[in-house]
Amino acid sequence: MKLHPIISAYVNTDEDLSLFVNKYYDKNQYLETVLVDLLKANNDSQLNDQLLVKIDQAVIKGHKNANIYLFFIVCVIFYTFRLKQKEKGISLFSIITSTAQEDIHPFIQALCIQIKAHVKKIEGKNSESKQLMYDSMEKIDKKSPRYRLLRRNFSSMLASEGLLNEMNLMDLKLLSETTSEKTAYGILEILVMNCIIIGDYKKGFALIQEHQKNYQTETSDNMKVAINLFNIVS
């Protein structure tokens, strides 16, 4: 199958998403321009109402390439879930379930399965949610450049319940191997979240200190809350 340049770069490399989206997006294609805006807002701590209007318009206008369209929907759902707009995300999930999967790249299918897993978790169906996460990773070779992303998404879900120890040692090692400062910080947030849930504040604080020795990443609001908590209980 001939892939859109954005999808081809996404599934065949581990480069930062925003880099090749900015490189390959069509300035005359509305949905692709909104995807650029969406990625710029990915680290925002508050919902962007103007962006939501653009997103709604992009969803209606659609895209002739089903892989790009579903990838956009997945990105939007992760954005809305992260900012606690779960009803919005779940409403968009119906687009995924109603789209034929025959011509969809396996990695995009895997992301769609992970979205379904998040929906099931919201519904309180934790066992089904975890099984879907495992199913998503079975679709992709572990040597794939993006396999670590699927594992990281799963680890985030486990960490939110303090269950990161359910990951096997090989996958934990794979999760922690990165040369990217941005990725390292994302993994740190997952590990610290798990420490908070299980009450291992000493380890959580040590992880933050170790990261600060190696990187100069700007501290997120969530991490500031964690640091304050560790200072109080230590």
Coordinates of C-alpha atoms in Angstrom, one line a residue:
M1 CA 0.0 0.0 0.0
K2 CA 1.2 3.5 -0.8
L3 CA 1.5 5.5 2.3
H4 CA 1.0 9.2 2.8
P5 CA 4.5 10.8 3.5
I6 CA 3.5 11.6 7.1
I7 CA 2.3 8.1 7.8
S8 CA 5.4 6.6 6.1
A9 CA 7.8 8.7 8.2
Y10 CA 5.8 7.9 11.4
V11 CA 5.7 4.1 11.1
N12 CA 9.2 3.7 9.6
T13 CA 11.3 6.1 11.9
D14 CA 11.4 7.1 15.5
E15 CA 11.8 10.8 14.7
D16 CA 9.8 13.4 16.6
L17 CA 6.3 13.5 15.2
S18 CA 6.2 17.3 14.8
L19 CA 9.4 17.4 12.8
F20 CA 8.2 15.3 9.9
V21 CA 4.6 16.6 10.1
N22 CA 5.9 20.1 9.6
K23 CA 8.1 18.8 6.8
Y24 CA 5.4 16.8 4.8
Y25 CA 2.0 18.4 5.5
D26 CA 0.0 19.9 2.7
K27 CA -0.7 23.6 3.4
N28 CA -3.7 23.4 1.2
Q29 CA -5.2 20.4 3.0
Y30 CA -7.3 21.7 6.0
L31 CA -7.1 18.6 8.2
E32 CA -3.3 18.5 7.8
T33 CA -2.9 22.1 8.8
V34 CA -5.0 21.5 11.9
L35 CA -2.8 18.5 12.7
V36 CA 0.1 20.9 12.8
D37 CA -1.8 23.2 15.3
L38 CA -2.8 20.1 17.4
L39 CA 0.8 19.0 17.8
K40 CA 1.8 22.5 18.8
A41 CA -0.8 22.3 21.6
N42 CA 0.2 18.9 22.8
N43 CA 2.0 20.1 25.9
D44 CA -0.6 22.8 26.8
S45 CA -2.2 22.4 30.3
Q46 CA -5.5 24.0 29.3
L47 CA -7.9 23.3 26.5
N48 CA -7.7 25.5 23.4
D49 CA -11.3 26.4 22.4
Q50 CA -10.3 27.8 19.1
L51 CA -8.4 24.6 18.3
L52 CA -11.5 22.6 19.2
V53 CA -13.5 24.5 16.6
K54 CA -10.8 23.8 14.0
I55 CA -10.8 20.1 15.0
D56 CA -14.5 19.8 14.6
Q57 CA -14.3 21.4 11.1
A58 CA -11.4 19.1 10.1
V59 CA -13.4 16.0 11.3
I60 CA -16.3 17.1 9.1
K61 CA -14.1 18.0 6.1
G62 CA -12.2 14.7 6.4
H63 CA -9.3 13.5 4.3
K64 CA -9.2 11.2 1.2
N65 CA -6.4 9.2 2.9
A66 CA -8.0 6.9 5.5
N67 CA -4.6 6.4 7.3
I68 CA -4.1 10.1 7.8
Y69 CA -7.7 10.6 8.8
L70 CA -7.6 7.9 11.5
F71 CA -4.2 9.1 12.7
F72 CA -5.6 12.6 13.1
I73 CA -8.6 11.2 15.1
V74 CA -6.3 9.2 17.3
C75 CA -4.2 12.3 18.0
V76 CA -7.3 14.4 18.8
I77 CA -8.6 11.7 21.2
F78 CA -5.3 11.5 23.1
Y79 CA -5.4 15.3 23.3
T80 CA -8.9 15.4 24.7
F81 CA -8.3 12.6 27.2
R82 CA -5.2 14.2 28.5
L83 CA -7.1 17.4 29.2
K84 CA -10.0 15.5 30.9
Q85 CA -12.4 16.0 28.0
K86 CA -13.4 12.3 28.0
E87 CA -16.9 12.8 26.5
K88 CA -15.4 14.6 23.5
G89 CA -12.8 11.8 23.0
I90 CA -15.4 9.0 23.3
S91 CA -17.7 10.7 20.8
L92 CA -14.8 10.7 18.3
F93 CA -14.1 7.1 19.0
S94 CA -17.2 6.1 17.0
I95 CA -15.4 7.3 13.9
I96 CA -12.7 4.7 14.5
T97 CA -15.2 1.9 15.1
S98 CA -17.1 2.8 11.9
T99 CA -14.1 3.0 9.6
A100 CA -13.1 -0.1 7.6
Q101 CA -9.6 -1.4 8.7
E102 CA -8.6 -3.3 5.5
D103 CA -6.4 -0.6 4.1
I104 CA -5.2 0.8 7.4
H105 CA -1.5 0.3 8.3
P106 CA -1.0 -2.1 11.2
F107 CA 0.6 0.5 13.4
I108 CA -2.4 2.9 13.0
Q109 CA -4.6 -0.1 13.8
A110 CA -2.6 -0.7 16.9
L111 CA -3.1 2.9 18.0
C112 CA -6.8 2.6 17.4
I113 CA -6.9 -0.5 19.6
Q114 CA -5.1 1.4 22.3
I115 CA -7.8 4.1 22.1
K116 CA -10.4 1.5 22.5
A117 CA -8.5 0.3 25.6
H118 CA -8.6 3.8 27.1
V119 CA -12.4 3.9 26.4
K120 CA -12.9 0.5 28.2
K121 CA -10.8 1.8 31.1
I122 CA -13.1 4.9 31.4
E123 CA -16.0 2.5 31.4
G124 CA -14.4 0.6 34.3
K125 CA -13.6 -2.5 32.3
N126 CA -10.0 -2.8 33.4
S127 CA -9.4 -6.4 32.5
E128 CA -10.7 -5.8 28.9
S129 CA -8.7 -2.6 28.7
K130 CA -5.4 -4.4 29.6
Q131 CA -6.1 -7.2 27.2
L132 CA -6.7 -4.7 24.4
M133 CA -3.3 -3.1 25.2
Y134 CA -1.6 -6.5 24.9
D135 CA -3.5 -7.0 21.6
S136 CA -2.3 -3.7 20.2
M137 CA 1.3 -4.6 20.8
E138 CA 0.9 -8.0 19.2
K139 CA 0.2 -6.3 15.9
I140 CA 3.7 -4.7 15.8
D141 CA 7.2 -6.3 15.6
K142 CA 9.2 -5.4 18.7
K143 CA 12.0 -4.2 16.4
S144 CA 9.7 -1.6 14.9
P145 CA 10.9 2.0 15.5
R146 CA 7.6 2.8 17.1
Y147 CA 7.0 -0.3 19.2
R148 CA 8.4 1.6 22.2
L149 CA 5.5 4.1 21.9
L150 CA 2.9 1.4 22.2
R151 CA 4.7 0.0 25.2
R152 CA 5.0 3.5 26.7
N153 CA 1.2 4.1 26.3
F154 CA 0.5 0.8 28.1
S155 CA 3.0 1.6 30.9
S156 CA 1.3 4.9 31.4
M157 CA -2.0 3.1 32.0
L158 CA -0.4 0.6 34.4
A159 CA 1.4 3.4 36.3
S160 CA -1.9 5.2 36.9
E161 CA -2.9 2.2 38.9
G162 CA 0.5 1.6 40.5
L163 CA 0.9 -1.6 38.5
L164 CA 4.1 -0.9 36.5
N165 CA 5.7 -4.0 38.0
E166 CA 3.4 -6.0 35.8
M167 CA 5.7 -5.2 32.9
N168 CA 8.4 -7.8 32.3
L169 CA 12.1 -6.8 32.8
M170 CA 12.8 -6.7 29.1
D171 CA 10.0 -4.3 28.3
L172 CA 11.0 -2.1 31.3
K173 CA 14.5 -2.0 29.9
L174 CA 13.1 -1.1 26.4
L175 CA 11.0 1.6 27.9
S176 CA 13.9 3.3 29.7
E177 CA 16.3 3.2 26.7
T178 CA 16.2 6.6 25.0
T179 CA 18.5 9.3 23.8
S180 CA 15.7 11.9 23.4
E181 CA 15.3 14.4 26.2
K182 CA 11.6 14.8 25.5
T183 CA 11.0 11.0 25.6
A184 CA 13.1 10.6 28.7
Y185 CA 11.0 13.2 30.5
G186 CA 7.8 11.5 29.4
I187 CA 9.1 8.2 30.8
L188 CA 10.1 10.0 34.0
E189 CA 6.5 11.2 34.4
I190 CA 5.3 7.6 34.1
L191 CA 7.7 6.3 36.6
V192 CA 7.0 9.0 39.1
M193 CA 3.3 8.5 38.7
N194 CA 3.7 4.9 39.6
C195 CA 5.8 5.8 42.7
I196 CA 3.2 8.2 43.9
I197 CA 0.4 5.6 43.5
I198 CA 2.3 2.9 45.4
G199 CA 3.7 5.4 48.0
D200 CA 7.4 4.9 47.1
Y201 CA 8.1 8.6 47.5
K202 CA 11.9 8.1 48.1
K203 CA 12.3 6.4 44.8
G204 CA 10.2 8.9 43.0
F205 CA 12.3 11.8 44.3
A206 CA 15.5 10.0 43.4
L207 CA 14.3 9.4 39.8
I208 CA 13.6 13.2 39.5
Q209 CA 17.0 14.1 40.8
E210 CA 18.8 11.6 38.5
H211 CA 16.9 13.1 35.5
Q212 CA 17.8 16.6 36.5
K213 CA 21.5 15.6 36.5
N214 CA 21.3 14.5 32.9
Y215 CA 18.8 16.9 31.4
Q216 CA 17.7 20.6 31.7
T217 CA 14.1 19.9 30.8
E218 CA 11.6 22.6 31.9
T219 CA 9.5 21.1 34.8
S220 CA 5.9 20.5 34.0
D221 CA 3.1 21.5 36.4
N222 CA 2.4 17.9 37.2
M223 CA 6.0 17.3 38.1
K224 CA 6.1 20.4 40.3
V225 CA 3.2 19.0 42.2
A226 CA 5.1 15.7 42.6
I227 CA 8.2 17.4 43.8
N228 CA 6.3 19.4 46.4
L229 CA 4.6 16.2 47.6
F230 CA 8.0 14.4 47.9
N231 CA 9.4 17.4 49.8
I232 CA 6.5 17.3 52.2
V233 CA 6.7 13.6 53.0
S234 CA 10.5 13.2 53.0

